[in-house]
């Protein structure tokens, strides 16, 4: 077990050479990041192992020192994973904590690890590795949710429900079509995480403090060892760039916004007034006073936490926007925002996947709602254009008159008599009734991307193949 190697009044063991006194306790409190950046321990150790191996391969340190460092870092890793590591606030951050403990374990060799390196390129590397993993996690979470939505879409490819604009009944659509709308959005979200991942996959290590190094390092070797495509080409950019984190947060914010819209729909749909869906016991809560309640808390919390993710993006943009090149300590504030946003997004994706997989749509309630609100008025207008040769604007006007008539009588369009229909326009015949049914309405919308069950089934098949 490591002892805290420095106290508040001793100068920092890692950089205190020119300091006569240690930092004030308040300085330590504002400066130290170990409370949160300990989360980067695995990436930090991985980066250091790659760096040490490269230093030996290029003859900058001896093979024996490099293997002592490599082994020692694995010991540090297992201490941390066993919960046996004493993190020290005096040692500021994860980088100094690991390096200091390494030196306790392996002695002199440990002091050679930081050759041709700075914490500036070190933290940039560690954080890129971490964010890259989160891109992969987001891609996995999104695919799982898409699969759950796809199962819903396949089961209800021909179930009719009202489609809304302005949250007013607009035209009948199919349940499958509505589910697939979210599959498409999530597909773009996945594209954004994948793009961001590709762009961030360049290695900052070897940029050192900002200018590069006079040691004959091999940046290609460390980049490759850490799974990066190549080293970053400009050392100043390498230590000052946080675009990768901002891209991750931006992709996360858009994805969270999509989840929030679906959450909002689930809240509305599961209400007693709508009854479109029933959420499962596993993803709802009860009320301690009102026994009838089944609350969609998971959906509400997904909706609410979108604000945290968006807030994280705004916070980091604000940190970065005024910073001169290259590194400034402000950038230490990148981590908590990204950690919180990533945790929030992964949990939201998982909760949404559970809710969607478990929910049951009430087919009869969907169809009843689809048939109300004059949802087939557009079908009537289209019929007048197609069968009676009216210009669309005139057909729209005639249909509007019929809607007003039905509204006045308190009935729906199909309930009007043929006489009443003809009173609005003499060209109307009994054949019009066939387009006023919701099933005919959706079946007729076969344009590419339309709501017809035949189109929905094609899209389900396309997505299933893509997600297989
Ligand atoms: N803890 C620091 C961070 O997260 C590491 C880099 C510190 N670099 C420095 N020159 N003080 O940004």
Coordinates of C-alpha atoms and ligand atoms in Angstrom, one line a residue:
X1 CA 0.0 0.0 0.0
X2 CA 1.4 3.4 -1.0
X3 CA 2.0 6.0 1.6
X4 CA 1.0 9.6 0.7
X5 CA 4.5 10.7 -0.4
X6 CA 4.1 14.4 0.2
X7 CA 2.4 16.5 2.7
X8 CA 0.8 19.9 2.4
X9 CA 3.9 21.8 3.5
X10 CA 6.5 19.9 1.5
X11 CA 7.2 20.9 -2.1
X12 CA 5.6 18.6 -4.7
X13 CA 7.9 15.6 -5.1
X14 CA 7.3 15.5 -8.9
X15 CA 7.8 19.1 -9.8
X16 CA 8.8 20.9 -6.7
X17 CA 12.6 21.4 -7.5
X18 CA 12.4 25.2 -7.6
X19 CA 9.8 25.6 -4.8
X20 CA 10.8 26.2 -1.2
X21 CA 7.3 25.6 0.1
X22 CA 4.4 23.4 -0.8
X23 CA 1.1 24.7 -2.0
X24 CA -1.5 26.1 0.4
X25 CA -4.3 23.7 1.2
X26 CA -6.7 25.9 -0.8
X27 CA -4.3 25.8 -3.8
X28 CA -4.4 22.0 -3.6
X29 CA -8.2 22.0 -3.3
X30 CA -8.6 24.1 -6.5
X31 CA -5.8 22.4 -8.4
X32 CA -6.1 18.7 -7.7
X33 CA -8.0 16.6 -10.2
X34 CA -7.4 13.1 -8.7
X35 CA -10.9 13.0 -7.2
X36 CA -12.3 12.6 -10.8
X37 CA -9.4 11.9 -13.2
X38 CA -8.6 8.6 -11.3
X39 CA -11.1 7.3 -13.7
X40 CA -8.4 7.5 -16.4
X41 CA -6.1 5.1 -14.6
X42 CA -6.3 2.2 -17.1
X43 CA -5.7 4.5 -20.1
X44 CA -2.9 6.3 -18.2
X45 CA -1.1 3.0 -17.5
X46 CA -1.7 1.8 -21.0
X47 CA -0.2 5.0 -22.5
X48 CA 2.8 4.8 -20.1
X49 CA 3.5 1.2 -21.0
X50 CA 3.5 2.0 -24.7
X51 CA 5.7 5.1 -24.0
X52 CA 8.3 3.0 -22.0
X53 CA 8.4 0.3 -24.7
X54 CA 9.1 2.9 -27.3
X55 CA 11.8 4.6 -25.2
X56 CA 13.6 1.2 -25.0
X57 CA 13.1 0.4 -28.7
X58 CA 14.6 3.7 -29.7
X59 CA 17.5 3.3 -27.2
X60 CA 16.5 6.3 -25.0
X61 CA 16.2 4.1 -21.9
X62 CA 17.6 0.6 -21.3
X63 CA 15.6 -2.6 -21.9
X64 CA 15.9 -3.5 -18.3
X65 CA 14.5 -0.2 -17.1
X66 CA 11.7 -0.5 -19.6
X67 CA 10.8 -3.9 -18.5
X68 CA 10.9 -2.9 -14.8
X69 CA 8.6 0.0 -15.7
X70 CA 6.3 -2.2 -17.7
X71 CA 6.0 -4.7 -14.9
X72 CA 5.7 -2.0 -12.2
X73 CA 2.9 -0.4 -14.1
X74 CA 1.0 -3.7 -14.1
X75 CA 1.4 -3.9 -10.3
X76 CA 0.0 -0.3 -10.0
X77 CA -2.9 -1.4 -12.2
X78 CA -3.7 -4.4 -10.0
X79 CA -3.4 -2.3 -6.9
X80 CA -5.9 0.2 -8.2
X81 CA -8.2 -2.5 -9.4
X82 CA -8.1 -4.2 -6.1
X83 CA -9.0 -0.9 -4.3
X84 CA -5.6 -1.1 -2.6
X85 CA -4.1 2.1 -4.0
X86 CA -3.8 5.2 -1.8
X87 CA -4.7 8.1 -4.1
X88 CA -3.0 11.3 -3.0
X89 CA -4.4 14.7 -3.4
X90 CA -1.0 16.2 -3.0
X91 CA 0.0 14.4 -6.1
X92 CA -2.7 16.3 -8.0
X93 CA -3.7 14.0 -10.7
X94 CA -3.8 10.4 -12.0
X95 CA -0.5 10.9 -13.9
X96 CA 1.6 11.9 -10.9
X97 CA -0.1 9.4 -8.7
X98 CA 0.7 6.5 -11.0
X99 CA 4.2 7.6 -11.7
X100 CA 5.0 8.2 -8.0
X101 CA 3.8 4.8 -7.0
X102 CA 5.6 3.2 -9.9
X103 CA 8.9 4.8 -8.6
X104 CA 8.2 3.5 -5.1
X105 CA 7.8 0.0 -6.5
X106 CA 10.6 -0.1 -9.1
X107 CA 13.0 2.6 -7.9
X108 CA 15.3 4.5 -10.2
X109 CA 13.8 3.1 -13.4
X110 CA 10.5 4.7 -12.6
X111 CA 12.1 8.1 -12.7
X112 CA 13.0 7.6 -16.3
X113 CA 9.5 7.0 -17.6
X114 CA 8.7 10.7 -18.0
X115 CA 11.6 11.2 -20.5
X116 CA 10.4 12.8 -23.7
X117 CA 6.9 13.3 -22.4
X118 CA 4.8 15.9 -20.6
X119 CA 1.6 15.6 -18.7
X120 CA 0.2 17.7 -21.5
X121 CA 0.5 15.0 -24.2
X122 CA -0.1 12.4 -21.6
X123 CA -3.5 13.7 -20.5
X124 CA -4.5 14.3 -24.1
X125 CA -3.7 10.7 -25.0
X126 CA -5.4 9.2 -21.9
X127 CA -8.5 11.2 -22.5
X128 CA -8.7 10.4 -26.2
X129 CA -8.4 6.7 -25.3
X130 CA -11.2 7.1 -22.8
X131 CA -13.5 9.0 -25.2
X132 CA -12.8 6.6 -28.0
X133 CA -14.1 3.8 -25.8
X134 CA -17.2 5.8 -25.0
X135 CA -17.9 6.2 -28.8
X136 CA -17.8 2.4 -29.0
X137 CA -20.1 2.1 -26.0
X138 CA -22.5 4.6 -27.5
X139 CA -22.5 2.7 -30.8
X140 CA -23.4 -0.5 -29.0
X141 CA -26.1 1.2 -26.9
X142 CA -27.7 2.7 -30.0
X143 CA -27.7 -0.5 -31.9
X144 CA -29.4 -2.3 -29.0
X145 CA -32.1 0.4 -28.9
X146 CA -32.5 0.2 -32.7
X147 CA -33.1 -3.5 -32.4
X148 CA -35.8 -3.0 -29.8
X149 CA -37.5 -0.4 -32.0
X150 CA -37.2 -2.7 -35.0
X151 CA -39.0 -5.5 -33.2
X152 CA -41.8 -3.1 -32.4
X153 CA -41.9 -2.0 -36.1
X154 CA -42.0 -5.5 -37.4
X155 CA -44.8 -6.6 -35.1
X156 CA -46.9 -3.5 -35.9
X157 CA -46.0 -2.9 -39.5
X158 CA -49.7 -2.5 -40.4
X159 CA -51.2 -1.3 -37.2
X160 CA -52.7 2.1 -37.8
X161 CA -52.3 5.0 -35.4
X162 CA -52.8 8.8 -35.8
X163 CA -49.9 10.7 -37.2
X164 CA -49.6 14.1 -35.7
X165 CA -48.4 17.5 -36.7
X166 CA -48.7 20.3 -34.1
X167 CA -49.9 17.4 -31.9
X168 CA -53.1 17.6 -33.8
X169 CA -54.3 14.5 -35.7
X170 CA -52.9 14.8 -39.2
X171 CA -53.1 11.6 -41.2
X172 CA -53.2 7.9 -40.3
X173 CA -49.8 6.3 -40.2
X174 CA -48.6 2.9 -39.2
X175 CA -47.0 2.0 -35.8
X176 CA -44.1 0.4 -37.7
X177 CA -43.5 3.6 -39.6
X178 CA -43.5 5.7 -36.4
X179 CA -41.0 3.3 -34.7
X180 CA -38.8 3.3 -37.8
X181 CA -38.6 7.1 -37.7
X182 CA -36.6 6.7 -34.4
X183 CA -34.5 3.9 -36.0
X184 CA -33.5 6.4 -38.7
X185 CA -32.6 9.2 -36.2
X186 CA -30.5 6.7 -34.1
X187 CA -28.8 5.7 -37.3
X188 CA -27.6 9.2 -37.8
X189 CA -26.5 9.4 -34.2
X190 CA -24.5 6.3 -34.7
X191 CA -22.9 7.9 -37.8
X192 CA -21.9 10.9 -35.8
X193 CA -20.2 8.8 -33.1
X194 CA -18.5 6.7 -35.8
X195 CA -17.3 9.9 -37.6
X196 CA -16.0 11.4 -34.4
X197 CA -14.2 8.2 -33.5
X198 CA -12.4 8.1 -36.8
X199 CA -11.4 11.8 -36.5
X200 CA -10.2 11.4 -32.9
X201 CA -8.1 8.3 -33.7
X202 CA -4.8 10.1 -33.9
X203 CA -2.2 10.0 -31.2
X204 CA -1.0 13.1 -29.3
X205 CA 1.7 11.2 -27.4
X206 CA 5.2 12.5 -28.2
X207 CA 4.0 16.1 -28.6
X208 CA 5.5 16.5 -25.1
X209 CA 4.8 19.9 -23.5
X210 CA 3.9 21.5 -26.8
X211 CA 6.9 21.7 -29.1
X212 CA 7.9 18.0 -29.5
X213 CA 11.1 16.7 -28.1
X214 CA 14.8 16.5 -28.9
X215 CA 14.9 12.8 -28.1
X216 CA 14.7 10.4 -31.1
X217 CA 11.3 9.1 -30.2
X218 CA 9.2 6.9 -32.5
X219 CA 5.7 8.4 -32.5
X220 CA 4.4 5.9 -35.1
X221 CA 5.3 3.1 -32.7
X222 CA 3.3 4.5 -29.7
X223 CA 0.4 5.5 -32.0
X224 CA 0.2 1.9 -33.3
X225 CA 0.6 0.3 -29.8
X226 CA -2.4 2.3 -28.6
X227 CA -4.6 1.5 -31.6
X228 CA -4.4 5.0 -33.2
X229 CA -4.3 5.3 -36.9
X230 CA -1.3 7.7 -36.8
X231 CA 0.4 10.3 -34.6
X232 CA -1.1 13.8 -34.7
X233 CA 0.9 16.0 -37.1
X234 CA 1.3 19.2 -35.1
X235 CA 2.6 19.0 -31.5
X236 CA 0.9 22.3 -30.5
X237 CA -2.4 21.2 -31.8
X238 CA -1.9 17.8 -30.2
X239 CA -1.8 19.2 -26.6
X240 CA -4.3 22.0 -27.1
X241 CA -7.1 20.2 -29.0
X242 CA -10.2 19.1 -27.3
X243 CA -12.3 18.9 -30.4
X244 CA -12.6 15.2 -29.9
X245 CA -14.4 15.7 -26.6
X246 CA -16.6 18.4 -28.1
X247 CA -17.5 16.2 -31.0
X248 CA -18.4 13.4 -28.5
X249 CA -20.5 15.8 -26.4
X250 CA -22.2 17.2 -29.5
X251 CA -23.1 13.7 -30.8
X252 CA -24.2 12.8 -27.3
X253 CA -26.4 15.9 -27.1
X254 CA -28.1 15.2 -30.4
X255 CA -28.6 11.6 -29.5
X256 CA -30.0 12.6 -26.0
X257 CA -32.4 15.0 -27.7
X258 CA -33.7 12.2 -29.8
X259 CA -34.1 10.0 -26.7
X260 CA -35.9 12.9 -25.1
X261 CA -38.4 13.2 -27.9
X262 CA -39.2 9.5 -27.7
X263 CA -39.4 9.8 -23.9
X264 CA -41.9 12.6 -24.3
X265 CA -44.0 10.4 -26.7
X266 CA -44.0 7.6 -24.2
X267 CA -45.1 9.9 -21.4
X268 CA -48.0 11.1 -23.6
X269 CA -48.9 7.7 -25.0
X270 CA -48.9 5.9 -21.7
X271 CA -51.4 8.4 -20.2
X272 CA -55.0 7.5 -19.5
X273 CA -56.1 10.0 -22.1
X274 CA -54.1 8.3 -24.9
X275 CA -53.6 4.7 -23.8
X276 CA -51.5 4.0 -26.9
X277 CA -48.9 2.0 -24.9
X278 CA -48.6 0.1 -21.7
X279 CA -45.2 0.3 -20.1
X280 CA -44.0 -2.7 -18.2
X281 CA -43.8 -3.0 -14.4
X282 CA -40.1 -3.2 -14.8
X283 CA -39.8 0.3 -16.2
X284 CA -42.5 2.2 -14.3
X285 CA -43.1 3.2 -10.7
X286 CA -46.1 3.4 -8.5
X287 CA -47.4 6.3 -6.4
X288 CA -47.4 6.1 -2.6
X289 CA -50.7 7.8 -2.3
X290 CA -52.6 7.0 -5.6
X291 CA -52.9 3.3 -6.1
X292 CA -54.0 3.5 -9.7
X293 CA -50.8 5.1 -10.9
X294 CA -48.2 3.7 -13.1
X295 CA -45.7 6.4 -13.7
X296 CA -43.3 6.6 -16.7
X297 CA -40.4 7.8 -14.5
X298 CA -37.7 6.3 -16.7
X299 CA -39.0 8.3 -19.7
X300 CA -39.3 11.4 -17.6
X301 CA -35.8 11.1 -16.3
X302 CA -34.4 10.5 -19.8
X303 CA -36.2 13.6 -20.9
X304 CA -34.8 15.6 -18.0
X305 CA -31.2 14.4 -18.2
X306 CA -30.9 15.6 -21.8
X307 CA -30.3 18.9 -20.1
X308 CA -27.2 17.6 -18.3
X309 CA -25.7 16.3 -21.5
X310 CA -26.4 19.5 -23.4
X311 CA -25.1 21.4 -20.4
X312 CA -21.9 19.5 -20.5
X313 CA -21.4 20.4 -24.1
X314 CA -22.1 24.1 -23.5
X315 CA -19.7 24.0 -20.5
X316 CA -16.8 22.6 -22.4
X317 CA -17.4 24.9 -25.4
X318 CA -17.3 27.7 -23.0
X319 CA -14.0 26.5 -21.4
X320 CA -12.3 26.2 -24.7
X321 CA -13.5 29.2 -26.6
X322 CA -11.1 31.7 -25.1
X323 CA -8.0 29.6 -24.6
X324 CA -4.8 30.6 -26.3
X325 CA -2.6 27.8 -27.6
X326 CA -1.4 25.5 -26.3
X327 CA -2.3 23.9 -23.0
X328 CA -4.0 25.8 -20.2
X329 CA -5.1 24.4 -16.9
X330 CA -8.7 25.3 -17.8
X331 CA -8.6 22.2 -19.9
X332 CA -8.6 20.0 -16.8
X333 CA -12.3 21.0 -16.6
X334 CA -13.0 18.8 -19.7
X335 CA -13.2 15.6 -17.8
X336 CA -16.0 15.8 -15.4
X337 CA -18.3 17.1 -18.1
X338 CA -17.5 14.3 -20.4
X339 CA -17.6 11.7 -17.7
X340 CA -21.1 12.8 -16.6
X341 CA -22.4 13.1 -20.1
X342 CA -21.2 9.7 -21.1
X343 CA -22.6 8.0 -18.0
X344 CA -25.9 9.8 -18.5
X345 CA -26.1 8.9 -22.1
X346 CA -25.3 5.2 -21.6
X347 CA -27.9 4.9 -18.9
X348 CA -30.5 6.7 -20.9
X349 CA -29.9 4.4 -23.9
X350 CA -30.1 1.3 -21.7
X351 CA -33.3 2.5 -20.0
X352 CA -34.9 3.4 -23.3
X353 CA -34.0 0.1 -24.7
X354 CA -35.6 -1.7 -21.8
X355 CA -38.8 0.4 -22.0
X356 CA -39.2 0.0 -25.7
X357 CA -38.5 -3.8 -25.6
X358 CA -41.0 -4.3 -22.8
X359 CA -43.8 -1.9 -23.9
X360 CA -47.1 -3.2 -25.4
X361 CA -48.9 -1.1 -27.9
X362 CA -52.7 -1.1 -27.6
X363 CA -53.6 -1.9 -31.2
X364 CA -57.3 -1.2 -30.8
X365 CA -56.7 2.1 -29.0
X366 CA -54.3 3.2 -31.8
X367 CA -56.8 2.4 -34.5
X368 CA -59.7 4.1 -32.7
X369 CA -57.6 7.2 -32.3
X370 CA -56.5 7.0 -36.0
X371 CA -60.1 7.0 -37.1
X372 CA -60.9 10.2 -35.2
X373 CA -60.1 13.8 -35.9
X374 CA -61.0 13.6 -39.6
X375 CA -57.6 11.9 -40.2
X376 CA -58.5 10.9 -43.7
X377 CA -59.5 14.4 -44.9
X378 CA -56.4 14.5 -47.1
X379 CA -57.4 11.1 -48.7
X380 CA -60.8 12.7 -49.6
X381 CA -59.1 15.7 -51.2
X382 CA -56.7 13.4 -53.1
X383 CA -59.7 11.4 -54.3
X384 CA -61.4 14.5 -55.6
X385 CA -58.2 15.3 -57.6
X386 CA -57.7 11.8 -58.9
X387 CA -61.3 10.7 -59.6
X388 CA -63.1 14.0 -60.2
X389 CA -60.3 15.9 -61.8
X390 CA -60.5 18.9 -59.4
X391 CA -57.4 21.1 -58.9
X392 CA -55.9 20.3 -55.5
X393 CA -56.7 23.7 -54.0
X394 CA -60.4 23.3 -55.0
X395 CA -60.4 19.8 -53.6
X396 CA -59.0 21.1 -50.4
X397 CA -61.8 23.7 -50.1
X398 CA -64.5 21.1 -50.8
X399 CA -63.1 18.8 -48.2
X400 CA -62.9 21.6 -45.7
X401 CA -66.6 22.2 -46.2
X402 CA -67.3 18.5 -45.6
X403 CA -65.2 18.5 -42.4
X404 CA -67.2 21.5 -41.2
X405 CA -70.4 19.7 -42.0
X406 CA -69.3 16.6 -40.1
X407 CA -68.1 18.6 -37.2
X408 CA -71.4 20.4 -37.0
X409 CA -73.2 17.0 -37.0
X410 CA -70.8 15.6 -34.4
X411 CA -69.8 12.7 -36.7
X412 CA -66.8 11.6 -38.7
X413 CA -66.3 11.9 -42.5
X414 CA -67.3 8.3 -43.3
X415 CA -70.6 8.9 -41.4
X416 CA -71.8 11.6 -43.9
X417 CA -74.5 10.4 -46.4
X418 CA -73.8 10.5 -50.1
X419 CA -76.4 13.3 -50.4
X420 CA -74.4 15.4 -47.9
X421 CA -71.2 14.6 -49.8
X422 CA -72.8 15.6 -53.1
X423 CA -74.0 18.9 -51.6
X424 CA -70.3 19.9 -51.3
X425 CA -69.5 18.8 -54.9
X426 CA -71.7 17.0 -57.4
X427 CA -68.9 14.9 -58.8
X428 CA -68.6 12.9 -55.6
X429 CA -69.8 9.2 -55.9
X430 CA -70.2 6.3 -53.5
X431 CA -66.7 5.2 -54.4
X432 CA -65.3 7.9 -52.2
X433 CA -66.1 5.9 -49.0
X434 CA -63.3 3.4 -49.8
X435 CA -60.6 6.1 -49.2
X436 CA -62.1 7.2 -46.0
X437 CA -61.1 4.1 -44.1
X438 CA -57.8 4.3 -42.2
X439 CA -56.4 1.0 -43.5
X440 CA -57.0 2.0 -47.1
X441 CA -55.4 5.4 -46.3
X442 CA -52.1 4.0 -45.0
X443 CA -52.0 1.2 -47.7
X444 CA -52.3 3.9 -50.4
X445 CA -49.2 5.9 -49.2
X446 CA -46.7 3.7 -51.0
X447 CA -44.4 6.5 -52.1
X448 CA -40.8 5.8 -51.2
X449 CA -40.4 6.4 -47.4
X450 CA -44.2 6.4 -47.0
X451 CA -46.2 4.8 -44.3
X452 CA -47.7 1.9 -46.3
X453 CA -47.2 -1.5 -44.6
X454 CA -45.4 -2.7 -47.7
X455 CA -42.9 0.1 -47.5
X456 CA -42.5 -0.4 -43.7
X457 CA -41.7 -4.1 -44.2
X458 CA -39.0 -3.2 -46.8
X459 CA -37.4 -0.8 -44.3
X460 CA -37.6 -3.3 -41.5
X461 CA -35.8 -5.8 -43.7
X462 CA -33.1 -3.3 -44.7
X463 CA -32.4 -2.3 -41.1
X464 CA -32.4 -5.9 -39.9
X465 CA -29.7 -6.7 -42.4
X466 CA -27.8 -3.6 -41.5
X467 CA -27.9 -4.3 -37.8
X468 CA -27.2 -8.1 -38.1
Ligands
LIG1 N1 -4.4 17.2 -14.6 C1 -4.1 17.9 -15.8 C2 -5.3 17.9 -16.7 O1 -6.2 17.2 -16.5 C3 -2.9 17.2 -16.5 C4 -2.1 18.1 -17.3 C5 -1.4 19.0 -16.5 N2 -0.4 19.7 -17.2 C6 0.3 20.7 -16.7 N3 1.2 21.3 -17.4 N4 0.0 21.1 -15.4 O2 -5.3 18.7 -17.6

